[in-house]
mmCIF file of C-alpha atoms in Angstrom:
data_model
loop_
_atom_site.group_PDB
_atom_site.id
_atom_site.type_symbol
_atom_site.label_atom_id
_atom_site.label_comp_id
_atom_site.label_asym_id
_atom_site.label_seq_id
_atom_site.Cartn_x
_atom_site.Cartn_y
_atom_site.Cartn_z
ATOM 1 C CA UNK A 1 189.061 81.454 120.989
ATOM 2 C CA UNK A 2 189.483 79.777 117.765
ATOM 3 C CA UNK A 3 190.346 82.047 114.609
ATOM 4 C CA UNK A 4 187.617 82.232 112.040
ATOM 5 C CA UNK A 5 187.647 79.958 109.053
ATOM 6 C CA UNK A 6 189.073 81.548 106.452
ATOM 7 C CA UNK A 7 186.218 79.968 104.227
ATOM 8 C CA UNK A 8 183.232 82.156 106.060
ATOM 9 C CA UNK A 9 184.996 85.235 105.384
ATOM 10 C CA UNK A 10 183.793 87.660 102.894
ATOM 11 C CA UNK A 11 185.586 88.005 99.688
ATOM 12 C CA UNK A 12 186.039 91.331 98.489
ATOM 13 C CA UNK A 13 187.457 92.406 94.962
ATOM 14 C CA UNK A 14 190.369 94.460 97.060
ATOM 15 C CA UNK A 15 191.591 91.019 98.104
ATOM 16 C CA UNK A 16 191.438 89.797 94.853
ATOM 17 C CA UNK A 17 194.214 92.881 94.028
ATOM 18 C CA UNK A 18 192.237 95.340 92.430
ATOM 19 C CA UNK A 19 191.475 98.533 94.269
ATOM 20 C CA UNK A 20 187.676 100.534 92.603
ATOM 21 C CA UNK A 21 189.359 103.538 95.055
ATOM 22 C CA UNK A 22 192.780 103.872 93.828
ATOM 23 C CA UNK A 23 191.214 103.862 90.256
ATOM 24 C CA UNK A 24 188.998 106.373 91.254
ATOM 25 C CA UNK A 25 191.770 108.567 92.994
ATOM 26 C CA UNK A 26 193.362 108.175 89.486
ATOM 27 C CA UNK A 27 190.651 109.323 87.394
ATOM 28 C CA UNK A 28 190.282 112.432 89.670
ATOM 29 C CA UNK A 29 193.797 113.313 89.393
ATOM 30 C CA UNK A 30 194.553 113.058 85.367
ATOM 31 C CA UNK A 31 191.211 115.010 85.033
ATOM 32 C CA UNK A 32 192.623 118.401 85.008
ATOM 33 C CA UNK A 33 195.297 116.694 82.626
ATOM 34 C CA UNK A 34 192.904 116.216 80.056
ATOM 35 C CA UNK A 35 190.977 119.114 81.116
ATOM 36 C CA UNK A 36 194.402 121.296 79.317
ATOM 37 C CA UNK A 37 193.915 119.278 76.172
ATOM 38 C CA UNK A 38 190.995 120.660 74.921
ATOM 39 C CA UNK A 39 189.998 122.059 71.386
ATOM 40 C CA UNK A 40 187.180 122.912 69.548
ATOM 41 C CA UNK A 41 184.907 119.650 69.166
ATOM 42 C CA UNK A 42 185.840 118.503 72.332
ATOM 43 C CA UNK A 43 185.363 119.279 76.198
ATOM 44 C CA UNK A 44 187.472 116.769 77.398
ATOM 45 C CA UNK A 45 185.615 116.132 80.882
ATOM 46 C CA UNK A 46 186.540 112.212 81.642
ATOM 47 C CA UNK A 47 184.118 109.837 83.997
ATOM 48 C CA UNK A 48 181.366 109.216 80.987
ATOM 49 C CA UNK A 49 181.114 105.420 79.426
ATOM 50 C CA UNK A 50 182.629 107.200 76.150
ATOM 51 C CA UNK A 51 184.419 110.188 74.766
ATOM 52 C CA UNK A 52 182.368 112.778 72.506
ATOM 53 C CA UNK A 53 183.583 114.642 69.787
ATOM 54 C CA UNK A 54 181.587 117.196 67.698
ATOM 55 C CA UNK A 55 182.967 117.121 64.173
ATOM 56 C CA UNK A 56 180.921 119.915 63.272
ATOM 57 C CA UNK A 57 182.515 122.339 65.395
ATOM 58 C CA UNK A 58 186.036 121.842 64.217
ATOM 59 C CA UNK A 59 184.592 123.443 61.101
ATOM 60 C CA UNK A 60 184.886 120.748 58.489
ATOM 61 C CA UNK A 61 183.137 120.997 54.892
ATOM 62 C CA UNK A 62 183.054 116.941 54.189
ATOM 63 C CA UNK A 63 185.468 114.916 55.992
ATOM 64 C CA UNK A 64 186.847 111.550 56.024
ATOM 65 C CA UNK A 65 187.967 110.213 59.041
ATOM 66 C CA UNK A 66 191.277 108.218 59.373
ATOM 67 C CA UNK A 67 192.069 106.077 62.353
ATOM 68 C CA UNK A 68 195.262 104.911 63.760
ATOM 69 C CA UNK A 69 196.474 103.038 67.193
ATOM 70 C CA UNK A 70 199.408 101.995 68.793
ATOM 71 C CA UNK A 71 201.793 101.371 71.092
ATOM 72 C CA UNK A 72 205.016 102.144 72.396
ATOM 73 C CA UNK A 73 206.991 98.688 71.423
ATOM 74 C CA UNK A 74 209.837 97.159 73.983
ATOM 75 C CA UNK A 75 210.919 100.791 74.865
ATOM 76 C CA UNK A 76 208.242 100.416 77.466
ATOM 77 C CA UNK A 77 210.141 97.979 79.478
ATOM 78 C CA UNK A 78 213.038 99.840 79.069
ATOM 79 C CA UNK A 79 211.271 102.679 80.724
ATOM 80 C CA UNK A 80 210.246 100.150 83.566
ATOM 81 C CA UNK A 81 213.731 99.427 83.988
ATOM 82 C CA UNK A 82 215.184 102.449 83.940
ATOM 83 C CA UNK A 83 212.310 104.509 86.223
ATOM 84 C CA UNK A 84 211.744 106.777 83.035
ATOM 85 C CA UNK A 85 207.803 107.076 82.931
ATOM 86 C CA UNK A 86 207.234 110.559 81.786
ATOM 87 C CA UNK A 87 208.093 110.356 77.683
ATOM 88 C CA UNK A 88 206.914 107.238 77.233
ATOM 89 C CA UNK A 89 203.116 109.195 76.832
ATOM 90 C CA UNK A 90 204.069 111.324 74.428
ATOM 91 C CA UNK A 91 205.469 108.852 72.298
ATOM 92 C CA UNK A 92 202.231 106.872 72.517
ATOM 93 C CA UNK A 93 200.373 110.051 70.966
ATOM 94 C CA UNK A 94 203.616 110.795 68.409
ATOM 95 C CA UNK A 95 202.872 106.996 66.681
ATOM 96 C CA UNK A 96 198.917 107.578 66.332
ATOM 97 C CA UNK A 97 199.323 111.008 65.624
ATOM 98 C CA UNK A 98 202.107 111.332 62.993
ATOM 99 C CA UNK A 99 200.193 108.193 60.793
ATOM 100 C CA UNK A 100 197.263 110.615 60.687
ATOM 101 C CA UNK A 101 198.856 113.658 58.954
ATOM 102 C CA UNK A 102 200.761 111.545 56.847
ATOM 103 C CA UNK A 103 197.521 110.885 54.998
ATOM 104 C CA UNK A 104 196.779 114.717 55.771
ATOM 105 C CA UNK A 105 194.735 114.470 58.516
ATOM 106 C CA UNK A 106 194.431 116.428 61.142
ATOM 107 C CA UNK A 107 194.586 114.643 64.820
ATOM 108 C CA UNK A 108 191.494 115.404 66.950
ATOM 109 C CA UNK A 109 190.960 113.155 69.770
ATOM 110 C CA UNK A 110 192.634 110.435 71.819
ATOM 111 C CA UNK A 111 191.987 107.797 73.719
ATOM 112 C CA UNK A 112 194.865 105.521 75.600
ATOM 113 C CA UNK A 113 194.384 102.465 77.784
ATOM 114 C CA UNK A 114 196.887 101.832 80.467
ATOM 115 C CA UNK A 115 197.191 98.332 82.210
ATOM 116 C CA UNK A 116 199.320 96.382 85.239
ATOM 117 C CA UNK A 117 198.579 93.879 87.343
ATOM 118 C CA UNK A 118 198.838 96.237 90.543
ATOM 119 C CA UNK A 119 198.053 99.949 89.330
ATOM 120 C CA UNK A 120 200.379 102.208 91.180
ATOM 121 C CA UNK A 121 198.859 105.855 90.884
ATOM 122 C CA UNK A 122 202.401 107.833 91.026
ATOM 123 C CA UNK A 123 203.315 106.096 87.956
ATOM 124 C CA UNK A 124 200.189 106.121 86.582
ATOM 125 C CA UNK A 125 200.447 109.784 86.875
ATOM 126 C CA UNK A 126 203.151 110.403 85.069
ATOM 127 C CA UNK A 127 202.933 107.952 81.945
ATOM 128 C CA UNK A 128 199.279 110.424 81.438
ATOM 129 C CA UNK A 129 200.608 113.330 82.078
ATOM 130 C CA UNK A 130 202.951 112.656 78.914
ATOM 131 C CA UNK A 131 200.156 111.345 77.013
ATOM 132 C CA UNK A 132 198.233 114.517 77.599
ATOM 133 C CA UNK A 133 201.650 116.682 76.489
ATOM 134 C CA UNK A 134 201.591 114.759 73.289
ATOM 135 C CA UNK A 135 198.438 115.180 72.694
ATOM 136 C CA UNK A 136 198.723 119.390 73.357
ATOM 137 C CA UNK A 137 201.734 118.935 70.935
ATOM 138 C CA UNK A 138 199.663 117.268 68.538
ATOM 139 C CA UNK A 139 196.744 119.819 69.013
ATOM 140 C CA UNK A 140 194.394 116.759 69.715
ATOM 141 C CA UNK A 141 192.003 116.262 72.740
ATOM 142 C CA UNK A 142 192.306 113.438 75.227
ATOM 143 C CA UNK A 143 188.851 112.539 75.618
ATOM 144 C CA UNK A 144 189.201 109.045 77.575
ATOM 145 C CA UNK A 145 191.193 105.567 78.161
ATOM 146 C CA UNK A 146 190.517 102.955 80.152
ATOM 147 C CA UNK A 147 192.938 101.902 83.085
ATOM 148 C CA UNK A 148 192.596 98.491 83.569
ATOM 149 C CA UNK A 149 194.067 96.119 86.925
ATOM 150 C CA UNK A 150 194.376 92.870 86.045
ATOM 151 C CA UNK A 151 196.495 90.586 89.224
ATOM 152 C CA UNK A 152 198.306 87.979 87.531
ATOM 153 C CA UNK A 153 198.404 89.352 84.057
ATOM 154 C CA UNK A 154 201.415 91.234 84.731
ATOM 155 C CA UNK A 155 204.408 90.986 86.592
ATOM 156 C CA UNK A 156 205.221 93.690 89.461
ATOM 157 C CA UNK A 157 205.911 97.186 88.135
ATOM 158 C CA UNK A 158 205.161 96.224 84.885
ATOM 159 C CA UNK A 159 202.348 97.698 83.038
ATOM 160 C CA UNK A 160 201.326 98.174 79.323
ATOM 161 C CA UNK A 161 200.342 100.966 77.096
ATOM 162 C CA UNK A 162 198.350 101.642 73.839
ATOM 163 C CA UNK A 163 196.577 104.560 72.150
ATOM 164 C CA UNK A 164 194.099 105.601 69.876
ATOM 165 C CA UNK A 165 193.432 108.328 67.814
ATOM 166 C CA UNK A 166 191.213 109.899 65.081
ATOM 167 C CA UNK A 167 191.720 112.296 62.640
ATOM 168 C CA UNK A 168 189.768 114.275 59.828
ATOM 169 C CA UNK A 169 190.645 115.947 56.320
ATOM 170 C CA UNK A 170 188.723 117.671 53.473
ATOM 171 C CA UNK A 171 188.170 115.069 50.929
ATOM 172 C CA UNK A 172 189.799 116.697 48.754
ATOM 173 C CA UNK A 173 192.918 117.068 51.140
ATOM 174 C CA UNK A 174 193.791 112.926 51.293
ATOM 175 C CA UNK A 175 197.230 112.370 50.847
ATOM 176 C CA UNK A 176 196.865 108.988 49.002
ATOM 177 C CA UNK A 177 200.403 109.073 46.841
ATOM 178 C CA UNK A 178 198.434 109.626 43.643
ATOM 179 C CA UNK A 179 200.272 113.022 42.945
ATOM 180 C CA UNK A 180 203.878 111.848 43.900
ATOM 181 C CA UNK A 181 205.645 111.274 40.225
ATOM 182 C CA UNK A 182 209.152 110.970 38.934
ATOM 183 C CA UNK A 183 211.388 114.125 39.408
ATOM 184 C CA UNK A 184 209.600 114.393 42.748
ATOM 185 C CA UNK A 185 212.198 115.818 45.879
ATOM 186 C CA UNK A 186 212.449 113.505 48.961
ATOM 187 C CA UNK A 187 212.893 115.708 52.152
ATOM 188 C CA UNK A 188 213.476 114.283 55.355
ATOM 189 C CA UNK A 189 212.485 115.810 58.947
ATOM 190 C CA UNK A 190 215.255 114.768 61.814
ATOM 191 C CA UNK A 191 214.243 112.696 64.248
ATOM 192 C CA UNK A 192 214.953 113.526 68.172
ATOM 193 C CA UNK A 193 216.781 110.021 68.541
ATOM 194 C CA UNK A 194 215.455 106.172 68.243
ATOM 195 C CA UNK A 195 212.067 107.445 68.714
ATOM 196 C CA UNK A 196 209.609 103.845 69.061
ATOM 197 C CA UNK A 197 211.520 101.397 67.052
ATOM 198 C CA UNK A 198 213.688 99.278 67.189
ATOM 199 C CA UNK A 199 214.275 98.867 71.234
ATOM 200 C CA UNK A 200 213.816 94.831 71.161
ATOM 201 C CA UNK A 201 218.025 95.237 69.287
ATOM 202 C CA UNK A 202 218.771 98.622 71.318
ATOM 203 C CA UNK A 203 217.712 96.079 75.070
ATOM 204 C CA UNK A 204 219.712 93.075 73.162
ATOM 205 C CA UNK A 205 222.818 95.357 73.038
ATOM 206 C CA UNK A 206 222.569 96.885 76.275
ATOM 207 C CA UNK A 207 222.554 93.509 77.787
ATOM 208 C CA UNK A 208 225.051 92.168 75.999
ATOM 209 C CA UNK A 209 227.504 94.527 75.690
ATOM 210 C CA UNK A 210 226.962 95.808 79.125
ATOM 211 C CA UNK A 211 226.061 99.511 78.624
ATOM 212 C CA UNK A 212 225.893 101.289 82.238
ATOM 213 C CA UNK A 213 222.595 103.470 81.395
ATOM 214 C CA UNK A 214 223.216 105.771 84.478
ATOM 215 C CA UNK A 215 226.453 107.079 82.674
ATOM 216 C CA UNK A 216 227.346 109.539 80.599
ATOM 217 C CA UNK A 217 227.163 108.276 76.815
ATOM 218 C CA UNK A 218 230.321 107.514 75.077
ATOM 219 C CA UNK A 219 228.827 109.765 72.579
ATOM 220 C CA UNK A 220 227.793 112.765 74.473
ATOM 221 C CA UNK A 221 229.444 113.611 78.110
ATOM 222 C CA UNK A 222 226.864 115.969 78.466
ATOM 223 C CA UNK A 223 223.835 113.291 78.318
ATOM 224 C CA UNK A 224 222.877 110.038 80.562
ATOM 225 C CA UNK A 225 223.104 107.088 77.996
ATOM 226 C CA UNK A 226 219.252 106.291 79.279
ATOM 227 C CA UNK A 227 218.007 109.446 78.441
ATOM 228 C CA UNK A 228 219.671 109.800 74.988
ATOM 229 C CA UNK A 229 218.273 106.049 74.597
ATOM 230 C CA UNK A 230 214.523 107.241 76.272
ATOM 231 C CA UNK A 231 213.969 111.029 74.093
ATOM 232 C CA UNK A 232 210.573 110.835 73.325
ATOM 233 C CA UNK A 233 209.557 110.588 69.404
ATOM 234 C CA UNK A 234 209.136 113.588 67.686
ATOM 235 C CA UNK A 235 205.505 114.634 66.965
ATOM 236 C CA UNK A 236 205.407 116.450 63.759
ATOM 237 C CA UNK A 237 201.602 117.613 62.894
ATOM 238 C CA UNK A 238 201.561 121.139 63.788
ATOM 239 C CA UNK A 239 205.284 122.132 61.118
ATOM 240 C CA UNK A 240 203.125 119.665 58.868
ATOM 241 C CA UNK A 241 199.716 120.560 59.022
ATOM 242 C CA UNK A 242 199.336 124.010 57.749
ATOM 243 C CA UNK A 243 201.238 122.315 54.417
ATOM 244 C CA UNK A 244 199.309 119.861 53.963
ATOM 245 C CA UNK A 245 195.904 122.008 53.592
ATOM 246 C CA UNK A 246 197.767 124.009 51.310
ATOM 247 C CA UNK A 247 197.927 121.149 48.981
ATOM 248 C CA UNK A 248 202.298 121.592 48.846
ATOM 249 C CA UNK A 249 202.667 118.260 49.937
ATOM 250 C CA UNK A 250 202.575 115.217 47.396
ATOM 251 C CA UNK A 251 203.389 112.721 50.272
ATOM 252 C CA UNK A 252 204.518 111.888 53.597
ATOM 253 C CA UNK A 253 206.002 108.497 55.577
ATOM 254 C CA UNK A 254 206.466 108.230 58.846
ATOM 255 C CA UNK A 255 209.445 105.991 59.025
ATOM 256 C CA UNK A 256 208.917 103.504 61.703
ATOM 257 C CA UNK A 257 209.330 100.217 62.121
ATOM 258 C CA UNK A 258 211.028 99.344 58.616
ATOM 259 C CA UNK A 259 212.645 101.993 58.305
ATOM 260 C CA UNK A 260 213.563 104.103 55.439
ATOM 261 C CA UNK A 261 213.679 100.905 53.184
ATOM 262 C CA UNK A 262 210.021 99.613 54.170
ATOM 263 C CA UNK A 263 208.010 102.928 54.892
ATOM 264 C CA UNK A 264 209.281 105.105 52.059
ATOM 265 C CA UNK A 265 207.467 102.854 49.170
ATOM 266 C CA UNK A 266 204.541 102.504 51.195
ATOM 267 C CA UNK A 267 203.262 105.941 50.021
ATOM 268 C CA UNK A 268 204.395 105.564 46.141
ATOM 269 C CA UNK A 269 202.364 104.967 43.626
ATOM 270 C CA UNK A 270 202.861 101.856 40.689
ATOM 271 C CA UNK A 271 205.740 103.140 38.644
ATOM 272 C CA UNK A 272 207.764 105.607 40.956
ATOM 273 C CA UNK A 273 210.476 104.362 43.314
ATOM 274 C CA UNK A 274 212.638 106.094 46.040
ATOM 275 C CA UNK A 275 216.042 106.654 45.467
ATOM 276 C CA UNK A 276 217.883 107.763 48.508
ATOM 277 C CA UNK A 277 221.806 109.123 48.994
ATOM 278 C CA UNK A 278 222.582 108.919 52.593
ATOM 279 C CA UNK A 279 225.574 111.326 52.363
ATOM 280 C CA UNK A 280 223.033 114.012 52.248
ATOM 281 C CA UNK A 281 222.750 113.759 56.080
ATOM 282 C CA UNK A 282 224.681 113.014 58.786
ATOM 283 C CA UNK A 283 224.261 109.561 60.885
ATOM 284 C CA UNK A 284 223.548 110.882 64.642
ATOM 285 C CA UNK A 285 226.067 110.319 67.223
ATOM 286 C CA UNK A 286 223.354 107.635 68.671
ATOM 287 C CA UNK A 287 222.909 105.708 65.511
ATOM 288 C CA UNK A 288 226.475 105.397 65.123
ATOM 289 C CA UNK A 289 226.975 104.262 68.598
ATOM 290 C CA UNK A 290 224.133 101.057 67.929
ATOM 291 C CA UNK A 291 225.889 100.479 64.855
ATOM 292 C CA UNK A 292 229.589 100.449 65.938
ATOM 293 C CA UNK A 293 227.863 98.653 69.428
ATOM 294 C CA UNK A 294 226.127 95.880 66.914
ATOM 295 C CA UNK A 295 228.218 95.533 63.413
ATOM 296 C CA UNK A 296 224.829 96.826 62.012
ATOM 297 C CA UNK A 297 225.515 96.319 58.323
ATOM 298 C CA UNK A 298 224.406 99.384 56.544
ATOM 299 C CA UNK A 299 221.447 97.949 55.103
ATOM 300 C CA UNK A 300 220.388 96.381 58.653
ATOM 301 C CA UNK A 301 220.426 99.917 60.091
ATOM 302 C CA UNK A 302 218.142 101.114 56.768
ATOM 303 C CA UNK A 303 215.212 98.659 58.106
ATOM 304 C CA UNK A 304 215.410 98.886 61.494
ATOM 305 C CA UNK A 305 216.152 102.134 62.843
ATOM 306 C CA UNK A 306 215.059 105.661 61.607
ATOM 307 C CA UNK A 307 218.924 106.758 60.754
ATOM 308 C CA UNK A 308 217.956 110.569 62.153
ATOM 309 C CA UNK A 309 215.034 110.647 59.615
ATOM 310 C CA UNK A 310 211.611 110.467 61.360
ATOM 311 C CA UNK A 311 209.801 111.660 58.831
ATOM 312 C CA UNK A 312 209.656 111.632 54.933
ATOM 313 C CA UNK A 313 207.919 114.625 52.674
ATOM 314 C CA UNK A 314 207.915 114.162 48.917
ATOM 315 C CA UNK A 315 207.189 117.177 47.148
ATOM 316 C CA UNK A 316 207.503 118.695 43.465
ATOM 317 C CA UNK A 317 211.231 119.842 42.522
ATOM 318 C CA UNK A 318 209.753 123.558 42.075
ATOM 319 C CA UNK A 319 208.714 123.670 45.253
ATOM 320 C CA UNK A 320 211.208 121.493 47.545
ATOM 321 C CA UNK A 321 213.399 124.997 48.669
ATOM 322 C CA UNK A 322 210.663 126.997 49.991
ATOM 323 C CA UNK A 323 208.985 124.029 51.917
ATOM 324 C CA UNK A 324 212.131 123.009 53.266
ATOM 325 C CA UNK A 325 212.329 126.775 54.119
ATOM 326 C CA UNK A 326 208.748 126.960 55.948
ATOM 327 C CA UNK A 327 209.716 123.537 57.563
ATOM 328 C CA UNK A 328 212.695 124.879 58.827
ATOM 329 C CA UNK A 329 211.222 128.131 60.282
ATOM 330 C CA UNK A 330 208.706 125.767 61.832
ATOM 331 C CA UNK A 331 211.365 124.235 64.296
ATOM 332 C CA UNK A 332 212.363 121.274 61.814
ATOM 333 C CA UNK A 333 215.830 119.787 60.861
ATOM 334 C CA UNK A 334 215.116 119.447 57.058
ATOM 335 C CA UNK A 335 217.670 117.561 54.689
ATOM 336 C CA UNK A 336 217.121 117.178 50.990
ATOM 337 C CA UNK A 337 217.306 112.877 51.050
ATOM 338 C CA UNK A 338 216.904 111.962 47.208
ATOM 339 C CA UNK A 339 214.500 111.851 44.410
ATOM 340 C CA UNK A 340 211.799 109.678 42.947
ATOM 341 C CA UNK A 341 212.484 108.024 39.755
ATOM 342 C CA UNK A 342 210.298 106.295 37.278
ATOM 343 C CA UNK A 343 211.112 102.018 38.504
ATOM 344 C CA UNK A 344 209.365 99.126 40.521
ATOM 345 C CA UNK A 345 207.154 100.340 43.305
ATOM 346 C CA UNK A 346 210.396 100.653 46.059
ATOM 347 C CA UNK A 347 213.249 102.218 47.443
ATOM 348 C CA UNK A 348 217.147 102.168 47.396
ATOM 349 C CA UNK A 349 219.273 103.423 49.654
ATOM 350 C CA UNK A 350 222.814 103.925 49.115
ATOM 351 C CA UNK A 351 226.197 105.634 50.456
ATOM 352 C CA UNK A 352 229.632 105.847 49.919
ATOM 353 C CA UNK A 353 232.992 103.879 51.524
ATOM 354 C CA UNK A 354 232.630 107.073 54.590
ATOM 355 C CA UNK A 355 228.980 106.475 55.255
ATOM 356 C CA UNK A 356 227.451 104.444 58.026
ATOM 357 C CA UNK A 357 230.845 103.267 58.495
ATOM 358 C CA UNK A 358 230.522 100.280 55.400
ATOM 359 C CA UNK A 359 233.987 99.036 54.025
ATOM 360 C CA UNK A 360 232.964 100.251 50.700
ATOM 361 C CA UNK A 361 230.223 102.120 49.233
ATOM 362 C CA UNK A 362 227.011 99.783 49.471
ATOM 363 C CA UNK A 363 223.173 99.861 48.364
ATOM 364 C CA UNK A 364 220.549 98.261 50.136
ATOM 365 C CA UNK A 365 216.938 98.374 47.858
ATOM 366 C CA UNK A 366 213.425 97.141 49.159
ATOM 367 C CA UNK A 367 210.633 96.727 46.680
ATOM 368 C CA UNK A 368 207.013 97.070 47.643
ATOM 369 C CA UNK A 369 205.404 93.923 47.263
#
């Protein structure tokens, strides 16, 4: 008996590499996921060709809607690497999420879309169940994604990640840096570590220096050097939000990519720039770990990592104590940064011989072309 020709045998899309059943099996199980994210406006049932939101029911007067998507940068493939899938969702929602409410708006839905050459549901599993924990930290709904196998895209175990979310304020409510003027108090939130930036150096670094992840940090006996290196970003809407509607807040960055040199003076207005004294706060352990690891220069550090700051509030000088106050009984880590002066749309940064361990005290200034 001769075998059959491989020619007259049915092709299937399963031996192609891409399985309609495990896809299905994966829908089913993040269902009740999304299921606990839901909120007024949304009922967050998934299966539909699109997510619905009522707008009307989250009780707005006349909204704007703001937009925002992302992604979670090279920290991804560090999380490949290293077997850590489960923050790597809620940093996903923390970089849509906190570039909505710094324009005041209030994050309502989300949608990710999550793609590998060969989907592998346990994983799978666990990169949505962190999106759908940022997204109950952020007090938005996931309301959809799309999971996508694509054989031959990707290489084995890897897979890629992006998000998207809308928001909604009062029109009255946009935080569009028009109020922020000279005098102004810069207050800055603490970050839980390197957050989503940066990890393209942080990988460099490991590799080259040969950091054992699976060890205790030089820095901290008490914490893997992976896990300090993988602490998901910190999602700051809900310490934030009730502030913002208030109208106490003048303006906010969230200081990614860039950053406190290239995020600050994208919120200033024409005539006001950002002068920053980083004695006010202390360098994390971590930071000063990458920059001993590195040489970071000072002013290296200022544009590429957050420095312990993940987020910026500028507010009026009569009002800076009791926000910081209301900030701080919120759960935040609030340090008094700087001020805004009257100068070309920017910001300095500068410290002292002790600081960000420079060889003498050093400025490092970005204007805002």
């Amino acid at each position: 008996m001769t075998d059959p020709d491989p020619a007259d045998t049915p092709y299937t899309y399963a031996q192609a590499g891409v399985s309609i059943a495990a896809g299905n099996a994966l829908v089913r199980a993040i269902a009740p996921l999304a299921r606990a994210t839901r909120r007024a406006g949304a009922d967050a049932d998934l299966g539909g060709f699109g997510g619905i939101f009522d707008l009307k029911a989250c009780g707005f007067t006349d909204p704007l809607l703001v937009a925002a998507n992302d992604g979670v940068g090279t920290k991804l493939k560090l999380a490949i690497d290293s077997g850590r899938h489960d923050g790597v969702g809620i940093d996903l929602v923390a970089m849509c999420a906190n570039d909505l409410i710094v324009q005041g708006a209030e994050p309502l839905f989300f949608l990710d879309y999550y793609a590998s050459g060969k989907l592998d549901n346990a994983v799978a599993e666990r990169v949505i169940a962190g999106i759908a924990e940022g997204c109950r930290q952020a007090g938005c709904a996931l309301i959809g994604g799309e999971t996508a196998e694509m054989p031959g895209m990707y290489a084995d175990g890897d897979y890629d990640l992006a998000g998207f979310c809308v928001g909604a304020v009062e029109r009255g409510r946009l935080l569009d840096g028009r109020r922020i003027a000279p005098g102004d108090v810069i207050l800055g939130l603490a970050s839980t570590g390197v957050h989503s930036n940066g990890f393209s150096l942080v990988r460099r670094l490991a590799a080259d220096r040969g950091w054992k992840l699976d060890r205790p940090a030089l820095f901290d006996q008490d914490v893997l050097l992976i896990d300090a290196l993988m602490a998901p970003t910190r999602i700051y809407v809900r310490s934030l939000l009730p502030l913002v509607r208030a109208g106490r807040i003048n303006g906010l960055a969230h200081i990614t990519g860039g950053g406190l040199l290239e995020n600050v003076p994208r919120v200033l207005p024409a005539g006001c720039h950002a002068r920053i004294d980083a004695d006010r706060w202390p360098l994390p352990r971590l930071m000063a770990f990458l920059q001993a690891q590195g040489r970071i220069e000072p002013e290296e550090m200022a544009r590429t990592f957050n420095c312990g700051i993940g987020m910026v509030a500028i507010v009026t000088v009569d009002t800076a104590d009791a926000i910081a106050a209301d900030l701080a009984a919120a759960g935040e880590t609030v340090f008094t940064l700087g001020e805004v002066a009257a100068g070309e749309r920017g910001c300095t940064v500068t410290g002292s011989a002790e600081t960000w361990s420079a060889r003498a005290p050093w400025t490092a200034t970005h204007v805002h072309g």
